mmCIF file of N, CA and C in Angstrom:
data_model
loop_
_atom_site.group_PDB
_atom_site.id
_atom_site.type_symbol
_atom_site.label_atom_id
_atom_site.label_comp_id
_atom_site.label_asym_id
_atom_site.label_seq_id
_atom_site.Cartn_x
_atom_site.Cartn_y
_atom_site.Cartn_z
ATOM 1 N N GLY A 166 70.523 -51.269 96.620
ATOM 2 C CA GLY A 166 71.016 -51.140 95.273
ATOM 3 C C GLY A 166 72.166 -50.149 95.209
ATOM 4 N N LEU A 167 72.597 -49.865 94.023
ATOM 5 C CA LEU A 167 73.681 -48.922 93.815
ATOM 6 C C LEU A 167 73.190 -47.486 93.771
ATOM 7 N N THR A 168 71.900 -47.302 93.666
ATOM 8 C CA THR A 168 71.368 -45.953 93.542
ATOM 9 C C THR A 168 70.375 -45.670 94.645
ATOM 10 N N ARG A 169 70.098 -44.418 94.810
ATOM 11 C CA ARG A 169 69.063 -44.002 95.754
ATOM 12 C C ARG A 169 67.902 -43.451 94.951
ATOM 13 N N GLY A 170 66.726 -43.601 95.480
ATOM 14 C CA GLY A 170 65.581 -43.028 94.799
ATOM 15 C C GLY A 170 64.867 -44.049 93.949
ATOM 16 N N GLY A 171 64.237 -43.552 92.886
ATOM 17 C CA GLY A 171 63.326 -44.361 92.107
ATOM 18 C C GLY A 171 63.909 -45.012 90.883
ATOM 19 N N SER A 172 65.138 -45.421 90.911
ATOM 20 C CA SER A 172 65.688 -46.082 89.731
ATOM 21 C C SER A 172 65.105 -47.483 89.606
ATOM 22 N N SER A 173 65.140 -47.998 88.405
ATOM 23 C CA SER A 173 64.618 -49.347 88.192
ATOM 24 C C SER A 173 65.633 -50.374 88.665
ATOM 25 N N GLY A 174 65.169 -51.552 89.003
ATOM 26 C CA GLY A 174 66.062 -52.628 89.383
ATOM 27 C C GLY A 174 66.959 -53.029 88.229
ATOM 28 N N ALA A 175 66.434 -52.892 87.007
ATOM 29 C CA ALA A 175 67.227 -53.235 85.828
ATOM 30 C C ALA A 175 68.432 -52.314 85.710
ATOM 31 N N SER A 176 68.262 -51.026 85.991
ATOM 32 C CA SER A 176 69.410 -50.116 85.862
ATOM 33 C C SER A 176 70.502 -50.467 86.867
ATOM 34 N N ASP A 177 70.135 -50.987 88.018
ATOM 35 C CA ASP A 177 71.142 -51.447 88.976
ATOM 36 C C ASP A 177 71.933 -52.621 88.399
ATOM 37 N N VAL A 178 71.255 -53.507 87.691
ATOM 38 C CA VAL A 178 71.930 -54.638 87.053
ATOM 39 C C VAL A 178 72.910 -54.125 85.996
ATOM 40 N N TYR A 179 72.498 -53.147 85.209
ATOM 41 C CA TYR A 179 73.373 -52.591 84.170
ATOM 42 C C TYR A 179 74.589 -51.922 84.796
ATOM 43 N N LYS A 180 74.378 -51.211 85.890
ATOM 44 C CA LYS A 180 75.502 -50.558 86.582
ATOM 45 C C LYS A 180 76.473 -51.593 87.129
ATOM 46 N N ARG A 181 75.952 -52.673 87.655
ATOM 47 C CA ARG A 181 76.827 -53.747 88.158
ATOM 48 C C ARG A 181 77.596 -54.397 87.023
ATOM 49 N N GLN A 182 76.970 -54.498 85.857
ATOM 50 C CA GLN A 182 77.637 -55.075 84.698
ATOM 51 C C GLN A 182 78.818 -54.201 84.275
ATOM 52 N N VAL A 183 78.615 -52.884 84.241
ATOM 53 C CA VAL A 183 79.698 -51.961 83.896
ATOM 54 C C VAL A 183 80.802 -52.041 84.946
ATOM 55 N N LEU A 184 80.420 -52.025 86.212
ATOM 56 C CA LEU A 184 81.394 -52.096 87.296
ATOM 57 C C LEU A 184 82.175 -53.415 87.250
ATOM 58 N N GLY A 185 81.492 -54.510 86.997
ATOM 59 C CA GLY A 185 82.166 -55.807 86.898
ATOM 60 C C GLY A 185 83.178 -55.845 85.767
ATOM 61 N N GLY A 186 82.825 -55.280 84.619
ATOM 62 C CA GLY A 186 83.760 -55.222 83.501
ATOM 63 C C GLY A 186 84.971 -54.364 83.824
ATOM 64 N N ALA A 187 84.725 -53.230 84.482
ATOM 65 C CA ALA A 187 85.831 -52.349 84.856
ATOM 66 C C ALA A 187 86.761 -53.031 85.853
ATOM 67 N N ILE A 188 86.188 -53.738 86.810
ATOM 68 C CA ILE A 188 87.014 -54.455 87.792
ATOM 69 C C ILE A 188 87.808 -55.567 87.115
ATOM 70 N N GLY A 189 87.179 -56.270 86.164
ATOM 71 C CA GLY A 189 87.884 -57.313 85.431
ATOM 72 C C GLY A 189 89.084 -56.769 84.678
ATOM 73 N N ASN A 190 88.907 -55.646 84.001
ATOM 74 C CA ASN A 190 90.031 -55.029 83.293
ATOM 75 C C ASN A 190 91.083 -54.513 84.267
ATOM 76 N N LEU A 191 90.656 -53.980 85.409
ATOM 77 C CA LEU A 191 91.602 -53.496 86.418
ATOM 78 C C LEU A 191 92.451 -54.648 86.960
ATOM 79 N N ILE A 192 91.824 -55.782 87.214
ATOM 80 C CA ILE A 192 92.556 -56.948 87.711
ATOM 81 C C ILE A 192 93.621 -57.370 86.694
ATOM 82 N N ASP A 193 93.241 -57.427 85.414
ATOM 83 C CA ASP A 193 94.235 -57.746 84.377
ATOM 84 C C ASP A 193 95.374 -56.739 84.384
ATOM 85 N N ARG A 194 95.028 -55.469 84.447
ATOM 86 C CA ARG A 194 96.046 -54.414 84.388
ATOM 87 C C ARG A 194 96.996 -54.501 85.579
ATOM 88 N N LEU A 195 96.454 -54.755 86.768
ATOM 89 C CA LEU A 195 97.304 -54.845 87.961
ATOM 90 C C LEU A 195 98.146 -56.123 87.956
ATOM 91 N N ALA A 196 97.566 -57.222 87.507
ATOM 92 C CA ALA A 196 98.267 -58.507 87.556
ATOM 93 C C ALA A 196 99.305 -58.655 86.439
ATOM 94 N N GLN A 197 98.985 -58.142 85.253
ATOM 95 C CA GLN A 197 99.853 -58.385 84.105
ATOM 96 C C GLN A 197 100.467 -57.121 83.519
ATOM 97 N N GLY A 198 99.920 -55.972 83.900
ATOM 98 C CA GLY A 198 100.401 -54.720 83.327
ATOM 99 C C GLY A 198 99.689 -54.326 82.050
ATOM 100 N N TYR A 199 98.808 -55.170 81.578
ATOM 101 C CA TYR A 199 98.029 -54.885 80.367
ATOM 102 C C TYR A 199 96.757 -55.736 80.393
ATOM 103 N N VAL A 200 95.824 -55.390 79.533
ATOM 104 C CA VAL A 200 94.560 -56.120 79.443
ATOM 105 C C VAL A 200 94.614 -57.012 78.210
ATOM 106 N N VAL A 201 94.292 -58.278 78.390
ATOM 107 C CA VAL A 201 94.334 -59.242 77.296
ATOM 108 C C VAL A 201 93.022 -59.184 76.512
ATOM 109 N N ASP A 202 93.117 -58.845 75.229
ATOM 110 C CA ASP A 202 91.964 -58.875 74.328
ATOM 111 C C ASP A 202 92.076 -60.141 73.492
ATOM 112 N N PHE A 203 91.072 -60.995 73.565
ATOM 113 C CA PHE A 203 91.170 -62.295 72.917
ATOM 114 C C PHE A 203 90.012 -62.633 72.004
ATOM 115 N N VAL A 204 89.006 -61.779 71.905
ATOM 116 C CA VAL A 204 87.887 -62.027 71.002
ATOM 117 C C VAL A 204 88.133 -61.206 69.740
ATOM 118 N N LEU A 205 88.200 -61.879 68.616
ATOM 119 C CA LEU A 205 88.419 -61.201 67.341
ATOM 120 C C LEU A 205 87.348 -61.648 66.362
ATOM 121 N N LEU A 206 86.585 -60.689 65.879
ATOM 122 C CA LEU A 206 85.526 -60.972 64.912
ATOM 123 C C LEU A 206 85.956 -60.442 63.553
ATOM 124 N N TYR A 207 85.824 -61.279 62.539
ATOM 125 C CA TYR A 207 86.193 -60.832 61.207
ATOM 126 C C TYR A 207 85.383 -61.581 60.161
ATOM 127 N N TYR A 208 85.286 -60.975 58.997
ATOM 128 C CA TYR A 208 84.652 -61.596 57.838
ATOM 129 C C TYR A 208 85.386 -61.093 56.599
ATOM 130 N N ASP A 209 85.939 -61.994 55.845
ATOM 131 C CA ASP A 209 86.684 -61.666 54.641
ATOM 132 C C ASP A 209 87.778 -60.647 54.981
ATOM 133 N N ARG A 210 87.711 -59.438 54.451
ATOM 134 C CA ARG A 210 88.732 -58.423 54.742
ATOM 135 C C ARG A 210 88.348 -57.517 55.906
ATOM 136 N N TRP A 211 87.114 -57.598 56.344
ATOM 137 C CA TRP A 211 86.629 -56.742 57.416
ATOM 138 C C TRP A 211 86.917 -57.390 58.764
ATOM 139 N N SER A 212 87.397 -56.600 59.715
ATOM 140 C CA SER A 212 87.578 -57.124 61.075
ATOM 141 C C SER A 212 87.190 -56.056 62.088
ATOM 142 N N PHE A 213 86.644 -56.512 63.187
ATOM 143 C CA PHE A 213 86.259 -55.644 64.294
ATOM 144 C C PHE A 213 87.423 -55.631 65.273
ATOM 145 N N PRO A 214 87.694 -54.500 65.921
ATOM 146 C CA PRO A 214 88.815 -54.468 66.872
ATOM 147 C C PRO A 214 88.690 -55.564 67.944
ATOM 148 N N ALA A 215 89.815 -56.137 68.328
ATOM 149 C CA ALA A 215 89.825 -57.192 69.346
ATOM 150 C C ALA A 215 89.326 -56.633 70.674
ATOM 151 N N PHE A 216 88.647 -57.474 71.445
ATOM 152 C CA PHE A 216 88.124 -57.077 72.750
ATOM 153 C C PHE A 216 88.081 -58.290 73.654
ATOM 154 N N ASN A 217 87.683 -58.087 74.921
ATOM 155 C CA ASN A 217 87.548 -59.198 75.856
ATOM 156 C C ASN A 217 86.152 -59.172 76.467
ATOM 157 N N VAL A 218 85.869 -60.137 77.299
ATOM 158 C CA VAL A 218 84.533 -60.252 77.889
ATOM 159 C C VAL A 218 84.218 -59.042 78.775
ATOM 160 N N ALA A 219 85.218 -58.534 79.488
ATOM 161 C CA ALA A 219 85.000 -57.360 80.332
ATOM 162 C C ALA A 219 84.620 -56.144 79.490
ATOM 163 N N ASP A 220 85.280 -55.964 78.350
ATOM 164 C CA ASP A 220 84.942 -54.869 77.447
ATOM 165 C C ASP A 220 83.499 -54.997 76.956
ATOM 166 N N ALA A 221 83.112 -56.208 76.619
ATOM 167 C CA ALA A 221 81.744 -56.445 76.152
ATOM 168 C C ALA A 221 80.739 -56.118 77.256
ATOM 169 N N GLY A 222 81.045 -56.504 78.501
ATOM 170 C CA GLY A 222 80.152 -56.196 79.615
ATOM 171 C C GLY A 222 80.001 -54.701 79.828
ATOM 172 N N ILE A 223 81.099 -53.991 79.738
ATOM 173 C CA ILE A 223 81.051 -52.531 79.893
ATOM 174 C C ILE A 223 80.210 -51.910 78.779
ATOM 175 N N THR A 224 80.484 -52.303 77.559
ATOM 176 C CA THR A 224 79.784 -51.726 76.408
ATOM 177 C C THR A 224 78.289 -52.010 76.453
ATOM 178 N N VAL A 225 77.923 -53.256 76.676
ATOM 179 C CA VAL A 225 76.503 -53.621 76.730
ATOM 180 C C VAL A 225 75.822 -52.942 77.917
ATOM 181 N N GLY A 226 76.490 -52.895 79.063
ATOM 182 C CA GLY A 226 75.915 -52.236 80.236
ATOM 183 C C GLY A 226 75.653 -50.760 80.005
ATOM 184 N N VAL A 227 76.590 -50.061 79.378
ATOM 185 C CA VAL A 227 76.412 -48.633 79.092
ATOM 186 C C VAL A 227 75.291 -48.422 78.086
ATOM 187 N N ILE A 228 75.234 -49.242 77.042
ATOM 188 C CA ILE A 228 74.157 -49.113 76.056
ATOM 189 C C ILE A 228 72.801 -49.322 76.715
ATOM 190 N N LEU A 229 72.688 -50.336 77.571
ATOM 191 C CA LEU A 229 71.416 -50.594 78.251
ATOM 192 C C LEU A 229 71.068 -49.483 79.241
ATOM 193 N N LEU A 230 72.070 -48.925 79.931
ATOM 194 C CA LEU A 230 71.820 -47.785 80.821
ATOM 195 C C LEU A 230 71.296 -46.584 80.039
ATOM 196 N N LEU A 231 71.904 -46.308 78.903
ATOM 197 C CA LEU A 231 71.446 -45.190 78.074
ATOM 198 C C LEU A 231 70.032 -45.431 77.570
ATOM 199 N N PHE A 232 69.762 -46.633 77.098
ATOM 200 C CA PHE A 232 68.422 -46.970 76.622
ATOM 201 C C PHE A 232 67.401 -46.821 77.746
ATOM 202 N N ASP A 233 67.751 -47.339 78.915
ATOM 203 C CA ASP A 233 66.870 -47.244 80.077
ATOM 204 C C ASP A 233 66.627 -45.786 80.442
ATOM 205 N N GLY A 234 67.674 -44.988 80.451
ATOM 206 C CA GLY A 234 67.552 -43.593 80.848
ATOM 207 C C GLY A 234 66.781 -42.740 79.865
ATOM 208 N N PHE A 235 67.016 -42.956 78.578
ATOM 209 C CA PHE A 235 66.378 -42.117 77.569
ATOM 210 C C PHE A 235 64.972 -42.550 77.208
ATOM 211 N N PHE A 236 64.705 -43.848 77.210
ATOM 212 C CA PHE A 236 63.413 -44.322 76.732
ATOM 213 C C PHE A 236 62.526 -44.897 77.826
ATOM 214 N N LEU A 237 63.051 -45.821 78.600
ATOM 215 C CA LEU A 237 62.208 -46.493 79.591
ATOM 216 C C LEU A 237 61.869 -45.597 80.768
ATOM 217 N N GLU A 238 62.796 -44.728 81.181
ATOM 218 C CA GLU A 238 62.545 -43.841 82.305
ATOM 219 C C GLU A 238 61.401 -42.871 81.966
ATOM 220 N N ARG A 239 61.373 -42.385 80.750
ATOM 221 C CA ARG A 239 60.277 -41.495 80.324
ATOM 222 C C ARG A 239 58.944 -42.227 80.374
ATOM 223 N N ARG A 240 58.957 -43.481 79.952
ATOM 224 C CA ARG A 240 57.716 -44.269 79.976
ATOM 225 C C ARG A 240 57.257 -44.488 81.412
ATOM 226 N N ARG A 241 58.204 -44.789 82.319
ATOM 227 C CA ARG A 241 57.837 -44.985 83.722
ATOM 228 C C ARG A 241 57.310 -43.690 84.334
ATOM 229 N N ALA A 242 57.903 -42.558 83.969
ATOM 230 C CA ALA A 242 57.492 -41.265 84.522
ATOM 231 C C ALA A 242 56.098 -40.861 84.052
ATOM 232 N N SER A 243 55.712 -41.280 82.844
ATOM 233 C CA SER A 243 54.422 -40.886 82.295
ATOM 234 C C SER A 243 53.267 -41.750 82.790
ATOM 235 N N THR A 244 53.576 -42.848 83.470
ATOM 236 C CA THR A 244 52.475 -43.718 83.955
ATOM 237 C C THR A 244 52.156 -43.449 85.392
#
């Protein structure tokens, strides 16, 4: 895995998700000089900032890593 010791297999998946998103954005940056954001969510006058699939992977991976670290790791340690 990406870690040593007693990390969960799920946290390795989350780390790979973050790394994959970062590599995807790096490839765009090296190939084109910028990262293409193509997902735009909006409703009426409200809109969420544009993003791409790599950004979503990074964001979701970090959120899941934090959740795993703060909540699930404590549960695993107490059993």
